[in-house]
Short mmCIF file of C-alpha atoms and ligand atoms in Angstrom, two decimals:
data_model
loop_
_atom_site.label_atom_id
_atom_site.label_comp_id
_atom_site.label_asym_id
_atom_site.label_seq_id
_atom_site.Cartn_x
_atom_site.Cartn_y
_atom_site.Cartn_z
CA UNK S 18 0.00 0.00 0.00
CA UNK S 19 1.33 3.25 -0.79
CA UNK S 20 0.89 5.86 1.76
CA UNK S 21 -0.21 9.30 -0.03
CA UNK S 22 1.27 12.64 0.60
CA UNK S 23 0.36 15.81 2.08
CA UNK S 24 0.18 19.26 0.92
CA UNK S 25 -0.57 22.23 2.80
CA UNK S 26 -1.26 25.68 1.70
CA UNK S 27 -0.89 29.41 3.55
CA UNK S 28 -2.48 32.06 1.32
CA UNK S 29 -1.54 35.52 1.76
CA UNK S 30 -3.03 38.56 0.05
CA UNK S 31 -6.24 38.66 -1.94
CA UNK S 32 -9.57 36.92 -3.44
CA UNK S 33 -7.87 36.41 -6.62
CA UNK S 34 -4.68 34.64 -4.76
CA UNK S 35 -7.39 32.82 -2.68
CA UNK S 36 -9.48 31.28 -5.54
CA UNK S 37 -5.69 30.60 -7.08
CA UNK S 38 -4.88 28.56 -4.48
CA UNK S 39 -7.72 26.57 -4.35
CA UNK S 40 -7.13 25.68 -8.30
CA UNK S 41 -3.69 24.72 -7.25
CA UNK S 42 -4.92 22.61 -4.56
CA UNK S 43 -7.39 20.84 -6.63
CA UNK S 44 -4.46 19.70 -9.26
CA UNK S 45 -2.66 18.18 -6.55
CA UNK S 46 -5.43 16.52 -4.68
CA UNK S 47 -6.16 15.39 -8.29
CA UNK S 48 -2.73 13.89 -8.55
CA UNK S 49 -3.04 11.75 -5.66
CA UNK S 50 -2.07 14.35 -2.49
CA UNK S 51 -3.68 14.88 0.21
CA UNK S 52 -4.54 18.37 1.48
CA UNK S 53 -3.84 19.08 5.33
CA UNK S 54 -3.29 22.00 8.07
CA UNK S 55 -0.91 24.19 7.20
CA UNK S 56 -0.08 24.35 11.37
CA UNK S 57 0.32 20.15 11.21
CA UNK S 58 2.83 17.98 9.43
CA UNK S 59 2.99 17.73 5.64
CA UNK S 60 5.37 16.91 2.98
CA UNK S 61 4.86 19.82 0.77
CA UNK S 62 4.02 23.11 2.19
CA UNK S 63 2.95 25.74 -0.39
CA UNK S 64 2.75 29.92 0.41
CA UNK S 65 1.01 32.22 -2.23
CA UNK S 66 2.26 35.19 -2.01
CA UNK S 67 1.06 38.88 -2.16
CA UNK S 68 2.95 42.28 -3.43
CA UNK S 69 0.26 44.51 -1.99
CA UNK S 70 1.15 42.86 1.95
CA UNK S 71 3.25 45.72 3.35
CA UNK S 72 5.73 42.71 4.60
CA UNK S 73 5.51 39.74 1.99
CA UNK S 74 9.30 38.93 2.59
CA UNK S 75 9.28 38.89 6.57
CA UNK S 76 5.62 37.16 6.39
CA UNK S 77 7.34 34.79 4.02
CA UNK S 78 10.22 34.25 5.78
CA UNK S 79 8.43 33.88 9.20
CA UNK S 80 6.34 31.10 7.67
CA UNK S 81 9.29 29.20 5.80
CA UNK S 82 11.42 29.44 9.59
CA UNK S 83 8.05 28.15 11.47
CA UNK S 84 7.96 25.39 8.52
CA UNK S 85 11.67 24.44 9.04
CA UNK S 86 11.11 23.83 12.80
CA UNK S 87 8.41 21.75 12.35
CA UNK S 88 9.53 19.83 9.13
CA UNK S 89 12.79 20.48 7.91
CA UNK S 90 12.64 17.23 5.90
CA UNK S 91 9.36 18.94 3.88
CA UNK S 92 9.49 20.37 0.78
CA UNK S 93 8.23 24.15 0.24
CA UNK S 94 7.31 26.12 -2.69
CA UNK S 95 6.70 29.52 -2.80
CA UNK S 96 4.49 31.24 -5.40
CA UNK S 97 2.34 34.21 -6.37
CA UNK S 98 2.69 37.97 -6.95
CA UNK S 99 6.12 38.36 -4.65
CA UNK S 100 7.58 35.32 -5.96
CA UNK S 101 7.13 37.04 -10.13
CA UNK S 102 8.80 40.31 -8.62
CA UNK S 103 11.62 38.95 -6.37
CA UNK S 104 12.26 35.28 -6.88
CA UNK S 105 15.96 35.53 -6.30
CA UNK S 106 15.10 37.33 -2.94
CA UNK S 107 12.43 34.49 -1.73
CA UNK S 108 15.07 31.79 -3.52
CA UNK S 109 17.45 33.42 -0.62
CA UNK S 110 15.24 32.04 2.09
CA UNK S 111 17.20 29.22 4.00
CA UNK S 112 14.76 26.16 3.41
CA UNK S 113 12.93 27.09 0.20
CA UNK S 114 13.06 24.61 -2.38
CA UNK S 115 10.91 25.83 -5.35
CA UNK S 116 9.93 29.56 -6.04
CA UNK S 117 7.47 29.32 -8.74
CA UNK S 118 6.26 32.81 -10.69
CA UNK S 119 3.08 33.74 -12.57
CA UNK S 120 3.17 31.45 -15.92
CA UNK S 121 4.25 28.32 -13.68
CA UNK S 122 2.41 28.23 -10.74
CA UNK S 123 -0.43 26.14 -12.37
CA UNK S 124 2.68 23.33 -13.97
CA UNK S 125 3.40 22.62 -9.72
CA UNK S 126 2.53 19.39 -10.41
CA UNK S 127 5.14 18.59 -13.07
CA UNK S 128 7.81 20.24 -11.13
CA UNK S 129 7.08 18.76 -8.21
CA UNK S 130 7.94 15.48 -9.57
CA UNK S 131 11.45 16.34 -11.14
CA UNK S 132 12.33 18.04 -7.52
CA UNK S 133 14.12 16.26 -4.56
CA UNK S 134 14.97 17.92 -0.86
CA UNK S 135 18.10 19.25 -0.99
CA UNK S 136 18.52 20.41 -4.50
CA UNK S 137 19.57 23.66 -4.45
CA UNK S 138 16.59 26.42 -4.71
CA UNK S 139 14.95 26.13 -8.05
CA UNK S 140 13.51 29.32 -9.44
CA UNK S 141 10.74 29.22 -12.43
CA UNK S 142 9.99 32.40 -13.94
CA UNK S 143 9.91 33.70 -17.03
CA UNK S 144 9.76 37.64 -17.82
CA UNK S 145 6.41 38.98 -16.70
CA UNK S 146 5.65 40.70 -20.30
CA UNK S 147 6.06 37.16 -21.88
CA UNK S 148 3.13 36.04 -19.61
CA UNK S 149 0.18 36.19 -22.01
CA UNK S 150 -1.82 32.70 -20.70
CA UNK S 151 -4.96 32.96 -18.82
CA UNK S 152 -5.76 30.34 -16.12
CA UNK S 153 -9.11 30.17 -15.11
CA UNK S 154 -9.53 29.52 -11.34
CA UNK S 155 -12.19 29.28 -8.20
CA UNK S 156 -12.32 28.70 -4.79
CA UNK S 157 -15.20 27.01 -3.16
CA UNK S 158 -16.64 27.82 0.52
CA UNK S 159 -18.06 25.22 1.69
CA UNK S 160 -20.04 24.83 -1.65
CA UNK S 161 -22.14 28.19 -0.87
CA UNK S 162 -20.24 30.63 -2.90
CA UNK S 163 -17.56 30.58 -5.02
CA UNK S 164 -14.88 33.56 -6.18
CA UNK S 165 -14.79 32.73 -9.80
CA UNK S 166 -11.71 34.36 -11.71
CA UNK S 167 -12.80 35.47 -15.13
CA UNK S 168 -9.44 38.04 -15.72
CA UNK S 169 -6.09 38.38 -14.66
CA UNK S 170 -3.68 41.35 -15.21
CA UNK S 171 -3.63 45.02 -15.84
CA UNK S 172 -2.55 47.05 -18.61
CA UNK S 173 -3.09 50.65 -16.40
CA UNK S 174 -0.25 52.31 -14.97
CA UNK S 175 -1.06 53.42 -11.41
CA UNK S 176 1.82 55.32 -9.97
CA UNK S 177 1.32 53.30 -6.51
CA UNK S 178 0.62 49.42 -8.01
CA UNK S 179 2.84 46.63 -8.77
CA UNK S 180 0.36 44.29 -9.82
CA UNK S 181 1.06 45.13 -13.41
CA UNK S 182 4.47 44.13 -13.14
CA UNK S 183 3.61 40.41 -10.68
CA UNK S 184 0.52 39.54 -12.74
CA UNK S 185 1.42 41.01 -16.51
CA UNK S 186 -0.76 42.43 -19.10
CA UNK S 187 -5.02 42.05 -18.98
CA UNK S 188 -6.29 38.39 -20.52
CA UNK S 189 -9.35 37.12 -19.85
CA UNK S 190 -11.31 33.71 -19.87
CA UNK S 191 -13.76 33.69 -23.09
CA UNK S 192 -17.25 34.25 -22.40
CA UNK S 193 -18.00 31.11 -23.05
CA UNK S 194 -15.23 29.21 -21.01
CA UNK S 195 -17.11 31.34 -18.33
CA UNK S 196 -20.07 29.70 -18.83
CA UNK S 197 -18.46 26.36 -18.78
CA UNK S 198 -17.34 26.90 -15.09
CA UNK S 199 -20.35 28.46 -14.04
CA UNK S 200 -22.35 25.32 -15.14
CA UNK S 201 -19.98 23.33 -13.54
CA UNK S 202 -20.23 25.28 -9.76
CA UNK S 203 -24.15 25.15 -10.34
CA UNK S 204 -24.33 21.64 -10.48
CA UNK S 205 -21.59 21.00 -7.50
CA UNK S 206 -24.61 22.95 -5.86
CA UNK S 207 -22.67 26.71 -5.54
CA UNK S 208 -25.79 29.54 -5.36
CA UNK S 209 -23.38 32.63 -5.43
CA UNK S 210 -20.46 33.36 -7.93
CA UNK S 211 -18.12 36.34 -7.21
CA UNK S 212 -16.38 37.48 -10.41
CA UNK S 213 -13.33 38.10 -9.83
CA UNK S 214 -10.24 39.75 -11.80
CA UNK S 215 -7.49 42.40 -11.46
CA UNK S 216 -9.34 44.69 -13.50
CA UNK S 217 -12.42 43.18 -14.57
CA UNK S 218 -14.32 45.96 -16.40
CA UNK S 219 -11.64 45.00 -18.89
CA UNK S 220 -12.52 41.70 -19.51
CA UNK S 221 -12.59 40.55 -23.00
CA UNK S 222 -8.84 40.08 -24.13
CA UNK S 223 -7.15 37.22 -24.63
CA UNK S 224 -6.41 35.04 -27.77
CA UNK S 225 -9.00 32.18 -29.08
CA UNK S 226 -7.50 29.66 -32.14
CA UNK S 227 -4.32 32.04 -31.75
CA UNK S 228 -6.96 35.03 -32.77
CA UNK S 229 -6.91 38.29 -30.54
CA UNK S 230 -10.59 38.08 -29.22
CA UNK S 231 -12.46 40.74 -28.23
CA UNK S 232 -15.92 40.54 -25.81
CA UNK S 233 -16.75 42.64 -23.11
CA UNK S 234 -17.67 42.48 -19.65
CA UNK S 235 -21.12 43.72 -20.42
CA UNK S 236 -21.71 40.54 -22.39
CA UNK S 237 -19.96 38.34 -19.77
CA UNK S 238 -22.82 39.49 -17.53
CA UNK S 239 -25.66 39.52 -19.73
CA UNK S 240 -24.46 35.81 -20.67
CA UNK S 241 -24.58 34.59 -16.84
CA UNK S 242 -27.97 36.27 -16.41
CA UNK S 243 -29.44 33.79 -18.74
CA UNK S 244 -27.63 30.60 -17.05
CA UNK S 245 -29.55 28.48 -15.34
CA UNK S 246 -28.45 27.18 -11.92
CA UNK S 247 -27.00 29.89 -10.11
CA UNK S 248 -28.99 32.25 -8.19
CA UNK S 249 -26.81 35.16 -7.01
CA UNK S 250 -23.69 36.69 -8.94
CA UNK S 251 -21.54 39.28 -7.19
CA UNK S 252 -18.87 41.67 -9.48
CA UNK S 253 -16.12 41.74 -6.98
CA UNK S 254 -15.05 45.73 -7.80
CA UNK S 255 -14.87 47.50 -11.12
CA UNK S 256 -12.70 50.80 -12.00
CA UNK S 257 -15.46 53.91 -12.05
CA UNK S 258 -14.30 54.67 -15.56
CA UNK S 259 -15.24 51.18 -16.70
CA UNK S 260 -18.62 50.86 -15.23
CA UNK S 261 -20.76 51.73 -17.55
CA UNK S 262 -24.64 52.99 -17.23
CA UNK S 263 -25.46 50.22 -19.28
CA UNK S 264 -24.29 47.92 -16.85
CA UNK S 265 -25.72 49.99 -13.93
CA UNK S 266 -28.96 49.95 -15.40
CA UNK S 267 -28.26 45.94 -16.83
CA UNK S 268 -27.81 45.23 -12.89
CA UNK S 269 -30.85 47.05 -11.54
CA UNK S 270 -33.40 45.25 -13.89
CA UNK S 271 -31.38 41.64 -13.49
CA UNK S 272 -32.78 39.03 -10.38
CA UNK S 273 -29.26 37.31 -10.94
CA UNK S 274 -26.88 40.03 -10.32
CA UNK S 275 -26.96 41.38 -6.54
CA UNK S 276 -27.47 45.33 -5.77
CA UNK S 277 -23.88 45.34 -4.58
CA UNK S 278 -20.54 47.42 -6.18
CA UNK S 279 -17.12 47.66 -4.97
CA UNK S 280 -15.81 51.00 -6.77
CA UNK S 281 -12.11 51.78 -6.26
CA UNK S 282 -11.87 55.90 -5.71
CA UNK S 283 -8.49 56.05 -4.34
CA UNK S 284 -8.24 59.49 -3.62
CA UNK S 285 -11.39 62.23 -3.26
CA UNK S 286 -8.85 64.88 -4.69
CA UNK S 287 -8.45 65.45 -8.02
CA UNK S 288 -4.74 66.45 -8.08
CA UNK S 289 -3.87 63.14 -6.40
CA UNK S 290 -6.29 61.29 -8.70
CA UNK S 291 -4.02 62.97 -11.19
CA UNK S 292 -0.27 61.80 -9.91
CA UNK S 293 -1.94 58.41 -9.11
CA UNK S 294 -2.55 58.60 -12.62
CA UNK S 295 -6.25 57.30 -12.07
CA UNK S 296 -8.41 57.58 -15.62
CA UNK S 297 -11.14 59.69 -13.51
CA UNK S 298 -11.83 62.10 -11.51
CA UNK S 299 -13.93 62.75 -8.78
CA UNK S 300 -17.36 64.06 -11.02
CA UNK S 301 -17.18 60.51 -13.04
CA UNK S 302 -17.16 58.51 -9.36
CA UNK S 303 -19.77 60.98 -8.07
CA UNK S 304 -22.26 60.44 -11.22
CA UNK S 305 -21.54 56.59 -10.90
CA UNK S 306 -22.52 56.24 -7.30
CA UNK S 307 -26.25 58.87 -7.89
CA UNK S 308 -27.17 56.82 -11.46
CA UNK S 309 -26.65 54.06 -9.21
CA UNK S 310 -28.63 55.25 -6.22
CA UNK S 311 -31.55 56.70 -8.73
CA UNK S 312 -31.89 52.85 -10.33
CA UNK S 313 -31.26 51.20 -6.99
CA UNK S 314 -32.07 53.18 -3.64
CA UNK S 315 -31.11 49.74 -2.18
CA UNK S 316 -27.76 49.17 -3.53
CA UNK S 317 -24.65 48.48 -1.61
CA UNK S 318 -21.63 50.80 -2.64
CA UNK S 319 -18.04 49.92 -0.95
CA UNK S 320 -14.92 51.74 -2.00
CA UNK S 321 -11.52 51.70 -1.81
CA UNK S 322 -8.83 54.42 -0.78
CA UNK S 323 -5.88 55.47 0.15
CA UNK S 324 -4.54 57.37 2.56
CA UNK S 325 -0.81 58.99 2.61
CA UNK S 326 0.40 59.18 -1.22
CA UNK S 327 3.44 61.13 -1.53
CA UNK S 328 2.18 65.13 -2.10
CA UNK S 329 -1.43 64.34 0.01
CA UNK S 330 -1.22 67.42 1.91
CA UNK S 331 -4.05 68.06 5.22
CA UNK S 332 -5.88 69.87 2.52
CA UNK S 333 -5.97 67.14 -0.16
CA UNK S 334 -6.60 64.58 2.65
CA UNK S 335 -9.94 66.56 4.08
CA UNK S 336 -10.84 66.98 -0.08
CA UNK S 337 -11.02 63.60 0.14
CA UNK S 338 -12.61 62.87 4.04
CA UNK S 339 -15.41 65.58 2.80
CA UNK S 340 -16.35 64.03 -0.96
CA UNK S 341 -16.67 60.68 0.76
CA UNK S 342 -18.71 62.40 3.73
CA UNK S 343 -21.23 63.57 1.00
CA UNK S 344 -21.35 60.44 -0.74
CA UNK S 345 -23.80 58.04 -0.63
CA UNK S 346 -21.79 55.06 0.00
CA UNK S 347 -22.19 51.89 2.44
CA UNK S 348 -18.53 51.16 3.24
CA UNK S 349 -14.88 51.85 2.74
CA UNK S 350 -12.06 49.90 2.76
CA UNK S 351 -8.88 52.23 3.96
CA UNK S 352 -5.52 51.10 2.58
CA UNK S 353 -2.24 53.47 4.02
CA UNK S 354 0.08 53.79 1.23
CA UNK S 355 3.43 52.45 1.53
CA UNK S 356 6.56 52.63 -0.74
CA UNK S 357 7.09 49.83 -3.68
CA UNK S 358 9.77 49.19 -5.04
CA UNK S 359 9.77 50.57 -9.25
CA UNK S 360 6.71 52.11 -9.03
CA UNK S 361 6.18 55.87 -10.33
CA UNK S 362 5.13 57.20 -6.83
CA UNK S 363 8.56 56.57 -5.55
CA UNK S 364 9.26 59.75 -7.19
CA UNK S 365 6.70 62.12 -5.88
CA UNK S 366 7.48 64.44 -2.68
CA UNK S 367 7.18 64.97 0.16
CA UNK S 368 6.28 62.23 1.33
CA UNK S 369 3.89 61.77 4.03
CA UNK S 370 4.76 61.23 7.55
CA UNK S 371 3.89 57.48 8.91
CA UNK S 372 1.92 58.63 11.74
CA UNK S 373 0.12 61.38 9.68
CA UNK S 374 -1.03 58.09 7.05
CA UNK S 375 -2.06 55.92 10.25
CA UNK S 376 -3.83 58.85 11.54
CA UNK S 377 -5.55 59.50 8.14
CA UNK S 378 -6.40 55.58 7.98
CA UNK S 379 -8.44 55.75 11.68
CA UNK S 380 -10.63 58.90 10.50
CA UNK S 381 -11.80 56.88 7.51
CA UNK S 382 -12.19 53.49 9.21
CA UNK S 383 -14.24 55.63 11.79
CA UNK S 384 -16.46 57.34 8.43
CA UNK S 385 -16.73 53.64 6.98
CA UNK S 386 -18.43 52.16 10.21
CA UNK S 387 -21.07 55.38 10.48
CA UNK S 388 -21.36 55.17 7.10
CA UNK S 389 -22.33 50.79 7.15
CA UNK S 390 -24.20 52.02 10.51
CA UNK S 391 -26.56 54.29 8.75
CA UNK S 392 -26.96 52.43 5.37
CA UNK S 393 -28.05 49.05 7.88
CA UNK S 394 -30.18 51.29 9.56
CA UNK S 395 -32.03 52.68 6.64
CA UNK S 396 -33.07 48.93 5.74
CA UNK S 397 -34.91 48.17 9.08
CA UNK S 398 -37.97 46.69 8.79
CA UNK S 399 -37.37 45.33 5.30
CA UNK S 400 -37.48 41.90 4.78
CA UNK S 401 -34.42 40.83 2.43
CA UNK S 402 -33.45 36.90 1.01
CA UNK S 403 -29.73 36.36 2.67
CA UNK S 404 -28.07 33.62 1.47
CA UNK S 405 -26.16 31.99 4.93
CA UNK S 406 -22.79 29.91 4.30
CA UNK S 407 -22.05 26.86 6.21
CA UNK S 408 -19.03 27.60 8.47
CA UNK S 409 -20.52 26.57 12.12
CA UNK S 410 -18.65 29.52 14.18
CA UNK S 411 -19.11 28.81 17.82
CA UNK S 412 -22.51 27.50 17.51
CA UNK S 413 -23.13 31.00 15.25
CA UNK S 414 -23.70 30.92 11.36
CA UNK S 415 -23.46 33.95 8.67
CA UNK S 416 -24.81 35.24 5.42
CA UNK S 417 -25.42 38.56 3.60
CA UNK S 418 -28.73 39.96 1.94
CA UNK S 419 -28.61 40.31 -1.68
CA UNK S 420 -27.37 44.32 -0.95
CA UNK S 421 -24.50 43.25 1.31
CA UNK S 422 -25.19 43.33 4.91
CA UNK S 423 -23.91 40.80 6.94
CA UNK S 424 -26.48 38.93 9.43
CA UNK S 425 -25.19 36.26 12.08
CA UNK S 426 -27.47 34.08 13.76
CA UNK S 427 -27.11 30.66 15.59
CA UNK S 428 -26.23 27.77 13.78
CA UNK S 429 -29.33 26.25 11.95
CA UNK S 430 -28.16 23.35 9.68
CA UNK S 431 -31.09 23.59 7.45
CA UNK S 432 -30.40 27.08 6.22
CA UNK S 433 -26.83 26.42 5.04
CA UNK S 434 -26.57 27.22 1.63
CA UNK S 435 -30.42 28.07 1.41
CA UNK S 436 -32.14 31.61 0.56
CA UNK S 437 -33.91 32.56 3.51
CA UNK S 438 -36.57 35.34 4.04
CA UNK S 439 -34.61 37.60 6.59
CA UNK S 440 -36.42 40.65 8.24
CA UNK S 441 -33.68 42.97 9.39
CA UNK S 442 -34.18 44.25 13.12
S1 SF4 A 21 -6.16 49.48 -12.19
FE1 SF4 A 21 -4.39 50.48 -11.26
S2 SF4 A 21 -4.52 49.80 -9.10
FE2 SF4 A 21 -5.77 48.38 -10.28
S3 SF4 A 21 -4.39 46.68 -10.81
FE3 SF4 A 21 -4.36 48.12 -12.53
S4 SF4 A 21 -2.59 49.44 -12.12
FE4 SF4 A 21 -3.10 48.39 -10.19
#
């Protein structure tokens, strides 16, 4: 009898690295390994990284000395965005074995066969502008919903992001690859797909019968609508300048698609909007978020921002505190800007004080929780279908309604993965 090995997986960063590393984990189990805790023994241990993390080479190296401890027989394999920009940094790291970048990190099966402890550090990674293949990929929770990646890359230039350089140029899945999976989750029983992507208003690129192909996002979405089998899709976040009405107004007249966006504003300021080298400014966002509001009164809005570019003066920083004060928003999610290596805002000044960002970051996180206060508060009374997942969490259970607000109850098997009738109290 041959005993089967073990694989474990720490995921850092975000939803796209997530559903990533549950298509990675799938094409091992399917190769005859077994997945376990990433805190417990295995043979293979595999990190995917993040270049957003403020420290993905201490968090990496932290992990690979806690793995050595434990296992220092076991093999581990480092991938994701830090791994494309510094492989020869991670390959450093006393007890790493494989650092695999952006084209190979779905080929870990291959190399894991042709790899024995003790080699020395094997690195795998091309050039990131010769990445041009698109790997489709999804996690699954518990079976309720699934983050479904339907693009990967960026071809903007941010002055603050790196992703361009970790995850290359935007490709997409076809639309009707998309469908494929989607048919697929529906009948393993997933009700909710998240679409995921670096950019996914830009969907549509990529190369069918060695043909440049070109669909768009609105027809990925009008496609889905007509699928039967799944009852909820989510669009993860989409750039303001890429939303269009049409899809606004596709959205508020679909059952399918939730009343739920994730716009990234960045800054409220339109100089900074300017050296971030956005495509927007603050009048697009602000006619987004009211064509939204007139369709759907209902509709979640989340955004993103952040706090402490080089050049955001006090000024610039209220600008941006008082256009998101006015807005009507339901959440925010606050990043605090820090340095990257090769990026354009490396070369902007003055910089901003660390405290001053941090300081910045509380006032928003303090706006974001009046502002999910108040838009919870204006739904009392309603009754709204939430949609509860299956993780039993002390004896307590959660699910959102279709516009985004998060209800915990106790734990009652029968509504796990169910639509139930929620009035919100
Ligand atoms: S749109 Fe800008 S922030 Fe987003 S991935 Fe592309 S370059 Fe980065």
């Amino acid at each position: 009898m041959t005993t089967s090995k073990t694989v474990a997986f720490h995921t850092l960063g975000c939803k796209l690295n997530f559903s990533e590393t549950s298509t990675i984990s799938r094409l091992l189990e399917q190769d005859g390994f077994v997945k376990t805790d990433f805190d417990g023994l295995a043979d293979v241990y595999v990190i995917n990284t993040c270049s957003v993390t403020d420290n993905a080479d201490k968090e990496c190296r932290q992990l690979v000395r806690r793995i050595q401890r434990r296992a220092p027989e076991s093999m581990v394999v480092i991938t994701g965005c830090y791994a494309q920009l510094k492989p020869e940094e991670i390959a450093s790291i006393e007890g790493v074995d494989l650092v695999l970048g952006a084209a190979e990190k779905f080929n870990i099966v291959d190399h894991l066969k042709t790899l024995t402890k003790g080699d020395s550090t094997r690195i795998c990674s091309c050039d990131i502008e010769d990445v041009s293949s698109f790997h489709a990929s999804y996690s699954l929770h518990d079976r309720t919903r699934t983050f479904l990646k339907v693009q990967d890359g960026c071809d903007y230039t941010c002055a603050f992001c790196t992703i361009p350089m970790a995850r290359g140029k935007s490709r997409s899945d076809s639309v009707e690859n998309v469908l494929t999976h989607a048919r697929t989750l529906a009948a393993s029983g997933v009700k909710e797909i998240v679409l995921t992507g670096v950019n996914l208003g830009d969907f549509g690129k990529g190369l069918q019968g060695g043909k440049k192909r070109e669909e768009t996002f609105f027809e990925l979405i009008q496609a889905l609508d007509a699928l039967d089998g799944i009852e909820r899709y989510r669009i993860s976040s989409i750039e303001p300048n890429l939303l269009s009405n049409e899809i606004i107004e596709f959205v508020a007249n679909s059952r399918k698609f939730m009343p739920h966006f994730h716009i990234p504003l960045q800054s409220g300021n339109n100089e900074i909007l300017g050296l971030m080298r956005r495509r927007y400014r603050r009048e697009l966002y602000a006619e987004k978020v009211a064509l939204i509001k007139q369709f759907m009164p209902h509709c979640a809005i989340g955004v993103d921002v952040i706090v402490g570019f080089p050049s955001e003066s006090d000024e610039h920083f209220r600008d941006t505190y008082d256009f998101l004060h006015g807005l009507d928003v339901s959440y925010l999610h606050v990043f605090t800007y820090s340095e990257r290596a090769n990026t354009h805002a490396l070369e902007i000044q003055p910089v901003v004080p660390v405290n001053v960002r941090h300081e910045r970051n509380k006032m928003l996180r303090n706006l974001s929780h009046k502002k999910m206060q108040y838009f919870t508060e204006q739904h009392l009374g309603q009754t709204r279908k939430v949609l509860f997942e299956g993780h039993d969490k002390e004896g307590m259970m959660e699910g959102y309604t279709d516009n985004y607000i998060k209800i915990t109850t106790p734990y009652r098997k029968e509504w796990v993965n169910g639509l139930v009738d929620w009035e919100l109290r």
